[in-house]
GROMACS .gro file of C-alpha atoms in nm:
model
  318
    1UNK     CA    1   0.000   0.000   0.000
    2UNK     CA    2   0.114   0.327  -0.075
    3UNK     CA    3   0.172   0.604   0.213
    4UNK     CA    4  -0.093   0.834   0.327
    5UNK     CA    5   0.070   1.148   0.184
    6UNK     CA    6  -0.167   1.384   0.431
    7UNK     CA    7  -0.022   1.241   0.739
    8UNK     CA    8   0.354   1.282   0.828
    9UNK     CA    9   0.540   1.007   0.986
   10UNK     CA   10   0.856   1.070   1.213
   11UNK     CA   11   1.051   0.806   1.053
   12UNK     CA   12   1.008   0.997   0.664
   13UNK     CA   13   1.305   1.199   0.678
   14UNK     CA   14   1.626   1.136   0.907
   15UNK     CA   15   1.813   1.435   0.966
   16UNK     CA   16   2.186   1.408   0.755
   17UNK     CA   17   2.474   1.542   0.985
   18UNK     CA   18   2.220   1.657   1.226
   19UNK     CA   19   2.485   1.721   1.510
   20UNK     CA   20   2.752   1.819   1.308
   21UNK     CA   21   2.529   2.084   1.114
   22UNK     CA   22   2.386   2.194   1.503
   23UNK     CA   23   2.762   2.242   1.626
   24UNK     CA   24   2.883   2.420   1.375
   25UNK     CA   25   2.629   2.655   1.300
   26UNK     CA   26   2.601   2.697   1.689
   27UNK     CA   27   2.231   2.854   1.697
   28UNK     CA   28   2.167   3.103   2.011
   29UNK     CA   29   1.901   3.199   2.198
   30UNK     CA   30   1.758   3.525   2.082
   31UNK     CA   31   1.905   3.455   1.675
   32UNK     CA   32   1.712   3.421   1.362
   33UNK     CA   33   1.746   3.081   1.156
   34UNK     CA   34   1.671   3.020   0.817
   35UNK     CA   35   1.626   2.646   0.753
   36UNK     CA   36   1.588   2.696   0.361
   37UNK     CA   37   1.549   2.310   0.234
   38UNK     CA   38   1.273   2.227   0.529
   39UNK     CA   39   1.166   1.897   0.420
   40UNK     CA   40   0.993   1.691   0.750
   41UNK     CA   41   1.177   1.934   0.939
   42UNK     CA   42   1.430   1.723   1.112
   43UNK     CA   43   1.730   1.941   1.137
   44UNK     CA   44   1.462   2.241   1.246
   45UNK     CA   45   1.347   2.113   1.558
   46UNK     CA   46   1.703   2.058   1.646
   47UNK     CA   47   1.807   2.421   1.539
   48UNK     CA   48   1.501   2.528   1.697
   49UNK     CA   49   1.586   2.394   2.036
   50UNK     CA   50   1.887   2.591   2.049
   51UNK     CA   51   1.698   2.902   2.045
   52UNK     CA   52   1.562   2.826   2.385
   53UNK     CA   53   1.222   2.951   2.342
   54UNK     CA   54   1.385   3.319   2.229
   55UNK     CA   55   1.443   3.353   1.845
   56UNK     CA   56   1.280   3.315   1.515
   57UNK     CA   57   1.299   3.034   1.224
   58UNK     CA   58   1.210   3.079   0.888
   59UNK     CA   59   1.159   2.751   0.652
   60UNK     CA   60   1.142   2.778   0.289
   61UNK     CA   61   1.034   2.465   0.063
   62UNK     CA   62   0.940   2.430  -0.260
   63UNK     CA   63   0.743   2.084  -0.213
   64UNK     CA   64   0.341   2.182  -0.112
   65UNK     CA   65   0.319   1.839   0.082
   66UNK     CA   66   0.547   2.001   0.382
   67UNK     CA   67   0.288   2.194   0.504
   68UNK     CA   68   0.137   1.910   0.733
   69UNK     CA   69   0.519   1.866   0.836
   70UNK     CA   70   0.528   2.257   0.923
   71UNK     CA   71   0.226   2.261   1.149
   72UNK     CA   72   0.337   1.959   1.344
   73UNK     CA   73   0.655   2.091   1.408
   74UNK     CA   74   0.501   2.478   1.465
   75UNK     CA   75   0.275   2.355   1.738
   76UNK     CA   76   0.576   2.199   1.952
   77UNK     CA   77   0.892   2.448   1.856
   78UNK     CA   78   0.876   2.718   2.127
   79UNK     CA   79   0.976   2.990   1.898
   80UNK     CA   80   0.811   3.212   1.617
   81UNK     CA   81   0.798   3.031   1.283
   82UNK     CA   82   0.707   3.070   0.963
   83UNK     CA   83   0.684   2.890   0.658
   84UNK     CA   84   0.721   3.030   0.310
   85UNK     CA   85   0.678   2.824  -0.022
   86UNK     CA   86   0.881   2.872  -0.309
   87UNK     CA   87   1.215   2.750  -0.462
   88UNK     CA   88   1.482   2.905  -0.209
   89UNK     CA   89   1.644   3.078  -0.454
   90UNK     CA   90   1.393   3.311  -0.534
   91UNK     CA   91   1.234   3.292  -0.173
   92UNK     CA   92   1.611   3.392  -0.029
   93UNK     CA   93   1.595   3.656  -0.276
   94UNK     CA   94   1.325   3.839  -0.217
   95UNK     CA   95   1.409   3.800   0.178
   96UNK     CA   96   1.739   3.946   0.114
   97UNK     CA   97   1.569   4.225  -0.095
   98UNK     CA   98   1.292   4.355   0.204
   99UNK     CA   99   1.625   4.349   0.455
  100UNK     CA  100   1.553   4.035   0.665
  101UNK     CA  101   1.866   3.917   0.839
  102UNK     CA  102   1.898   3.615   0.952
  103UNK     CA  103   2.213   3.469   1.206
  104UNK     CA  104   2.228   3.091   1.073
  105UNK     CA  105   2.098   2.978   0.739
  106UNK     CA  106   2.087   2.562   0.634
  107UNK     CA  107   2.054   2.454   0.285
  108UNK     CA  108   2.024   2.062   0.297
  109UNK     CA  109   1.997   1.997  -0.090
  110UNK     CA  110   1.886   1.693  -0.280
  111UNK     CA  111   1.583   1.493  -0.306
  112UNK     CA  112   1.457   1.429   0.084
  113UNK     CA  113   1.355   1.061   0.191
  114UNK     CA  114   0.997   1.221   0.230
  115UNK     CA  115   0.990   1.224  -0.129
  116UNK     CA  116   1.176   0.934  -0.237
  117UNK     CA  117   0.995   0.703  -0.023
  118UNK     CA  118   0.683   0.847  -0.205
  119UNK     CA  119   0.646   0.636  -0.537
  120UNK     CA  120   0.356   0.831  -0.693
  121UNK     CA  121   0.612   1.148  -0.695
  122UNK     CA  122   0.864   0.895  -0.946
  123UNK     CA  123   1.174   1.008  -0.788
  124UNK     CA  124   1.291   0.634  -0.735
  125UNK     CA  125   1.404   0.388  -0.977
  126UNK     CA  126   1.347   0.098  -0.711
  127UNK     CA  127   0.986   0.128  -0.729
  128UNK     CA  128   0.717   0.173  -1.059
  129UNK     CA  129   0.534   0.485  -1.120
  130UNK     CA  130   0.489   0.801  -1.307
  131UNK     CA  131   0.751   0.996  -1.456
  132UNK     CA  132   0.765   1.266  -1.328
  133UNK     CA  133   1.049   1.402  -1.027
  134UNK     CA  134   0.845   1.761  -0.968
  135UNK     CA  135   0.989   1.881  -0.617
  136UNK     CA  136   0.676   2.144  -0.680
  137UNK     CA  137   0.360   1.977  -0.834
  138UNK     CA  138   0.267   2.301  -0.970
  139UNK     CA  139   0.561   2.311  -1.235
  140UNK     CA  140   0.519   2.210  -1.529
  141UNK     CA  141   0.816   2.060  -1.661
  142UNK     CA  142   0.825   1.685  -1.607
  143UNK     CA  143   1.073   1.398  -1.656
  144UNK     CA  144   0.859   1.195  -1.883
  145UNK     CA  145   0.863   1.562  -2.079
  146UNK     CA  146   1.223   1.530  -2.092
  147UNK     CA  147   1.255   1.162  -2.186
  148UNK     CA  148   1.013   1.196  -2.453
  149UNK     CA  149   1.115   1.533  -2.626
  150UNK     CA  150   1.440   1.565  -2.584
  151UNK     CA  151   1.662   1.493  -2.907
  152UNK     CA  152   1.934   1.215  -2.833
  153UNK     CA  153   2.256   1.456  -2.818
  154UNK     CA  154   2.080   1.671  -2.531
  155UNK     CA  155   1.956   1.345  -2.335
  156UNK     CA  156   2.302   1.235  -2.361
  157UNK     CA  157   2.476   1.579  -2.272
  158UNK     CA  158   2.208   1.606  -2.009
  159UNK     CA  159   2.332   1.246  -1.880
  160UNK     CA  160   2.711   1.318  -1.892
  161UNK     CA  161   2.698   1.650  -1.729
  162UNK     CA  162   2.433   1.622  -1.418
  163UNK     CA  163   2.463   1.215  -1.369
  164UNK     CA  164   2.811   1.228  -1.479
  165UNK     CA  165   2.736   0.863  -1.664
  166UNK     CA  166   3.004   0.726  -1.847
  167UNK     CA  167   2.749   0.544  -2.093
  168UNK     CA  168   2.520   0.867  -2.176
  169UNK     CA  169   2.533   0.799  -2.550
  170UNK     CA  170   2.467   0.458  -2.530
  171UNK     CA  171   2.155   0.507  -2.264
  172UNK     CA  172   2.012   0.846  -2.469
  173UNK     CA  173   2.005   0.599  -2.821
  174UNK     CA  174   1.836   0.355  -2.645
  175UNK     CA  175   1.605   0.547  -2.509
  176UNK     CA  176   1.537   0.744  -2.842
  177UNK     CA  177   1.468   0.403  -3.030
  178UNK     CA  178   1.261   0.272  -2.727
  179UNK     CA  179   0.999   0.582  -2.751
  180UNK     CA  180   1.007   0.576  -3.126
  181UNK     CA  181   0.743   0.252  -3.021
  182UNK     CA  182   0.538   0.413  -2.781
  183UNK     CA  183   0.641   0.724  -2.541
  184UNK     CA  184   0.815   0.665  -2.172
  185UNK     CA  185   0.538   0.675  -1.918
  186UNK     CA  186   0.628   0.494  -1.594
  187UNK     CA  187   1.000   0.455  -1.430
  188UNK     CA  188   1.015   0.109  -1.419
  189UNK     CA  189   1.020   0.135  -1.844
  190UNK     CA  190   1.318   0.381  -1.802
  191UNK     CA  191   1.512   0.172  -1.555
  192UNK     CA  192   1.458  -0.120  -1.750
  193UNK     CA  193   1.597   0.050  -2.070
  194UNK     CA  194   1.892   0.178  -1.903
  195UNK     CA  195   1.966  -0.145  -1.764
  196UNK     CA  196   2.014  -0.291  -2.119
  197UNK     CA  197   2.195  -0.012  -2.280
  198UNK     CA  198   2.488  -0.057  -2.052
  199UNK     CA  199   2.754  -0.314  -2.054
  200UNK     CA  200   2.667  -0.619  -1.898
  201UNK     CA  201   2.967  -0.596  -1.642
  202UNK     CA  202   2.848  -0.246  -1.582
  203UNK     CA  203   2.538  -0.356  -1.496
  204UNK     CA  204   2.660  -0.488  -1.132
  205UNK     CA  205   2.884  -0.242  -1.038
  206UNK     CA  206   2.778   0.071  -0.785
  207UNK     CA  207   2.465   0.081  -0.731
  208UNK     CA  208   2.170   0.083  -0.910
  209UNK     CA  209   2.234   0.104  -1.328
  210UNK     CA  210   1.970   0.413  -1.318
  211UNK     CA  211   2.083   0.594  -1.032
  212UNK     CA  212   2.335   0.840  -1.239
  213UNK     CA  213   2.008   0.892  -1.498
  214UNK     CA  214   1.735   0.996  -1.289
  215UNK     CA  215   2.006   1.175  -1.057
  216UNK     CA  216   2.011   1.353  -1.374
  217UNK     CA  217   1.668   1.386  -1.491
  218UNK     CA  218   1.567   1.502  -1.143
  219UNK     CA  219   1.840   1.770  -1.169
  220UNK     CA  220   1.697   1.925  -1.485
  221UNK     CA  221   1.345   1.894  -1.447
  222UNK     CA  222   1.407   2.118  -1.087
  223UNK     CA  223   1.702   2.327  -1.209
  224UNK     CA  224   1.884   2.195  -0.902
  225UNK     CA  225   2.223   2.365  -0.976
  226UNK     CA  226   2.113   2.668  -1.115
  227UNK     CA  227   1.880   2.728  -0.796
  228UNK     CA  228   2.206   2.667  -0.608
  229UNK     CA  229   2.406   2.946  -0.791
  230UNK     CA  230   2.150   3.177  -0.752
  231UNK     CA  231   2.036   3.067  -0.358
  232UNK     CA  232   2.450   3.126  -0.228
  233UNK     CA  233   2.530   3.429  -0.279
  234UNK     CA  234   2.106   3.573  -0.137
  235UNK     CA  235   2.189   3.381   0.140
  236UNK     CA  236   2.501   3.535   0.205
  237UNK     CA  237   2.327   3.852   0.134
  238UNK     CA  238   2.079   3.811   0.446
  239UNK     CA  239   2.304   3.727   0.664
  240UNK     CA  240   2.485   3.954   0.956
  241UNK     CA  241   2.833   3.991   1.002
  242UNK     CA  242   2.910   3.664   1.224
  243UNK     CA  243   2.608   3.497   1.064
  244UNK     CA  244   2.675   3.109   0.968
  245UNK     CA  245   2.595   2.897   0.636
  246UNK     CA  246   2.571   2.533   0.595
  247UNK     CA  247   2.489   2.340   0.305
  248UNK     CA  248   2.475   1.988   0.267
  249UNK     CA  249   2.562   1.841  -0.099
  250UNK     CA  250   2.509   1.465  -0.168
  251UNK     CA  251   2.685   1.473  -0.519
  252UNK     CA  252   3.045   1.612  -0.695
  253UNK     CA  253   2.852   1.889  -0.872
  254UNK     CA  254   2.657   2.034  -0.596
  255UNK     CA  255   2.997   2.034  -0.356
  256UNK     CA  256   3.226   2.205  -0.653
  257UNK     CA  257   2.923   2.460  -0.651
  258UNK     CA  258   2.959   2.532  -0.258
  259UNK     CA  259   3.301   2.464  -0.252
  260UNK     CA  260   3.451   2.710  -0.535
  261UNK     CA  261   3.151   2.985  -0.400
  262UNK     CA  262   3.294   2.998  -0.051
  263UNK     CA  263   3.658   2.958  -0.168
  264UNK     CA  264   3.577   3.281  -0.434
  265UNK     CA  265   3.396   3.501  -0.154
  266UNK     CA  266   3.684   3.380   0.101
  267UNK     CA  267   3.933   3.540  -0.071
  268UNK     CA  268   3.815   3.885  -0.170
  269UNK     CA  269   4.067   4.040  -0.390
  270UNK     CA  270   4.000   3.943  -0.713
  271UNK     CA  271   4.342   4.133  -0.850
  272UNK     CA  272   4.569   3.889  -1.160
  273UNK     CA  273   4.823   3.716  -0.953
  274UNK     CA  274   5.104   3.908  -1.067
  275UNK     CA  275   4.973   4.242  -0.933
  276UNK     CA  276   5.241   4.370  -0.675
  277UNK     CA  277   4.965   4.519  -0.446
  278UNK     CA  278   4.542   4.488  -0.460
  279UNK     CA  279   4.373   4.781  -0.677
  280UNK     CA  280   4.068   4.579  -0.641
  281UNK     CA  281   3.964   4.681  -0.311
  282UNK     CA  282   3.736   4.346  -0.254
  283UNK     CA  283   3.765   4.240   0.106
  284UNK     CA  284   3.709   3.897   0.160
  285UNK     CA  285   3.310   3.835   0.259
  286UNK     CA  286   3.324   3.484   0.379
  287UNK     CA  287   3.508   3.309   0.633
  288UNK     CA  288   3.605   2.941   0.542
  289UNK     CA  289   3.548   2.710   0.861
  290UNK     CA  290   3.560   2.399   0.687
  291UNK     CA  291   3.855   2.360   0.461
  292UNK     CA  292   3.723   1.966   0.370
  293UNK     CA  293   3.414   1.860   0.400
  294UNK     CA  294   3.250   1.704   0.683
  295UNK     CA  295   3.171   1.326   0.646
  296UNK     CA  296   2.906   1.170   0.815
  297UNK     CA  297   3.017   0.913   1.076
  298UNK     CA  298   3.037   0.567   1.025
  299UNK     CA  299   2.789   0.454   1.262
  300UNK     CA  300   2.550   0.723   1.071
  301UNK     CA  301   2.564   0.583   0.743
  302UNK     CA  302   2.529   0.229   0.895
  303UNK     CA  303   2.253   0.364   1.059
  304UNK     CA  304   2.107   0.568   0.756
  305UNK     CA  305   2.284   0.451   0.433
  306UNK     CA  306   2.113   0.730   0.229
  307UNK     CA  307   2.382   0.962   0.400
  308UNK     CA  308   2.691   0.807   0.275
  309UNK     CA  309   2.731   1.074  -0.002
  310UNK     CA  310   2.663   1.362   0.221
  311UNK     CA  311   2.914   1.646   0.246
  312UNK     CA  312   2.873   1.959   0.489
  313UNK     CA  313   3.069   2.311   0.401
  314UNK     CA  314   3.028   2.581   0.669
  315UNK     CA  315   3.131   2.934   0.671
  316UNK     CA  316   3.097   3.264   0.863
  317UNK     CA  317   3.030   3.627   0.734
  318UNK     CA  318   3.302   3.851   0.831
   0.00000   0.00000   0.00000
């Protein structure tokens, strides 16, 4: 049976890094939080015990079905809260834009176990159901749009680039003769196609044969990195000098994202190399505080294997 999607269970989402991301971004009573990638609100109510009754969080998601989540957790936090609805890019945006400051801002990105425990919302390759990988119902852009339209050389470039899959050609011809019969409409019929477009040995190597594919489709159809370049730099935007950012990345592309950002706004002067003294003027507006990236623990990804991938940056405005 599927899930009731109108009632929230605790055990939908498990928190990734949870203590690491509450150390370092070190919440006080009294501080505003932004908790931009809410989810089931796991890392929130630990954030929002740190505020000790005395603060303010904000939550921003773009999925509609985290509303039930919300209220559950608004009824027990102890603090104002508020949730706003919209990709966080545009939501940090136009929070950044009407002044609001905020002291410790979380971005947590990826696909939350909310959703991918969900088959009806086709994020999962383990399970049949629509195409379709919409974080927000309401877009319109869908993976079986993608699958179906798409000429081979983008479905391949789209493969390479966001799923970084070595057989992209390969799995975008296959698909392009399989639809030529009838059109993609179920992910079982993808996973199935990608399985035989691949190497046989390839077929039993890491993981799943469709993982890297619908890592990528779900990437496109939700503009994942592109959200990401636009949400860093609002972010850093809204918050006050000694204010803390954390993002979580599960995959290479997200973390070079986070990683060169902080690195770039770190640094400041943006004078050639061979310039005897800066001209620029740029002062540095970030403040590295993790130079690599916090793993999660081995007893946390025996305990939750979905967190194995997970990466956490952190830095502090100057």
């Amino acid at each position: 049976m599927l899930p009731n999607v109108l009632q929230p269970r605790t055990s939908d989402h498990v928190p990734v890094l949870a203590e690491e991301v509450r150390a370092r971004l070190a919440v006080r009573p009294g501080e505003t939080v932004v908790d931009a990638t809410f989810g089931a609100g796991g890392h929130s109510r630990l954030l929002a015990e740190d505020l000790e009754g005395r603060g303010k969080l904000i939550a921003i998601d773009r999925d509609p079905t985290v509303r039930s989540y919300f209220d559950r957790f608004k009824g027990g936090a102890g603090v104002q809260a508020r949730l706003l609805r919209g990709e966080f890019s545009l939501v940090l945006g136009q929070l950044a834009a009407n002044d609001v400051q905020a002291d410790a801002i979380l971005l947590d990105l990826g696909v939350s176990s909310m959703q991918l425990d969900r088959p009806e919302r086709g994020f999962s390759y383990a399970a049949d159901a629509p195409l379709d990988m919409r974080m927000d119902a309401s877009s319109e852009l869908t993976a079986r749009d993608l699958v179906n339209d798409a000429e081979e050389r983008e479905l391949a470039l789209l493969f390479r680039r966001y799923g970084e899959e070595r057989y992209a050609r390969p799995i975008a011809r296959a698909i392009v003769r399989r639809r030529a019969e009838r059109p993609f409409e179920r992910t079982s019929d993808l996973a199935e196609t990608i399985k035989h477009a691949i190497p046989t040995p390839a077929r039993f190597g890491e993981g799943h044969p469709a993982k890297r594919v619908f890592q990528a489709l779900r990437i496109a159809v939700n503009d994942e990195l592109g959200a990401l370049e636009a949400a860093l730099p609002a972010a850093v935007r809204m918050l006050r000098p000694g204010g803390r950012l954390a993002v979580i990345s599960f995959h290479s592309l997200e973390d070079r994202i986070v990683k060169q950002f902080i690195r770039t706004e770190a640094r400041g002067c943006t004078c050639p190399p061979d310039f005897p003294i800066c001209v620029c003027g740029n002062e540095p507006l970030l403040r590295d505080l993790t130079r690599k990236p916090v793993r999660p623990s081995a007893r946390e990804v025996q305990q939750n294997p979905r967190s194995a991938s997970a990466k956490l940056r952190v830095a502090v405005k100057t």
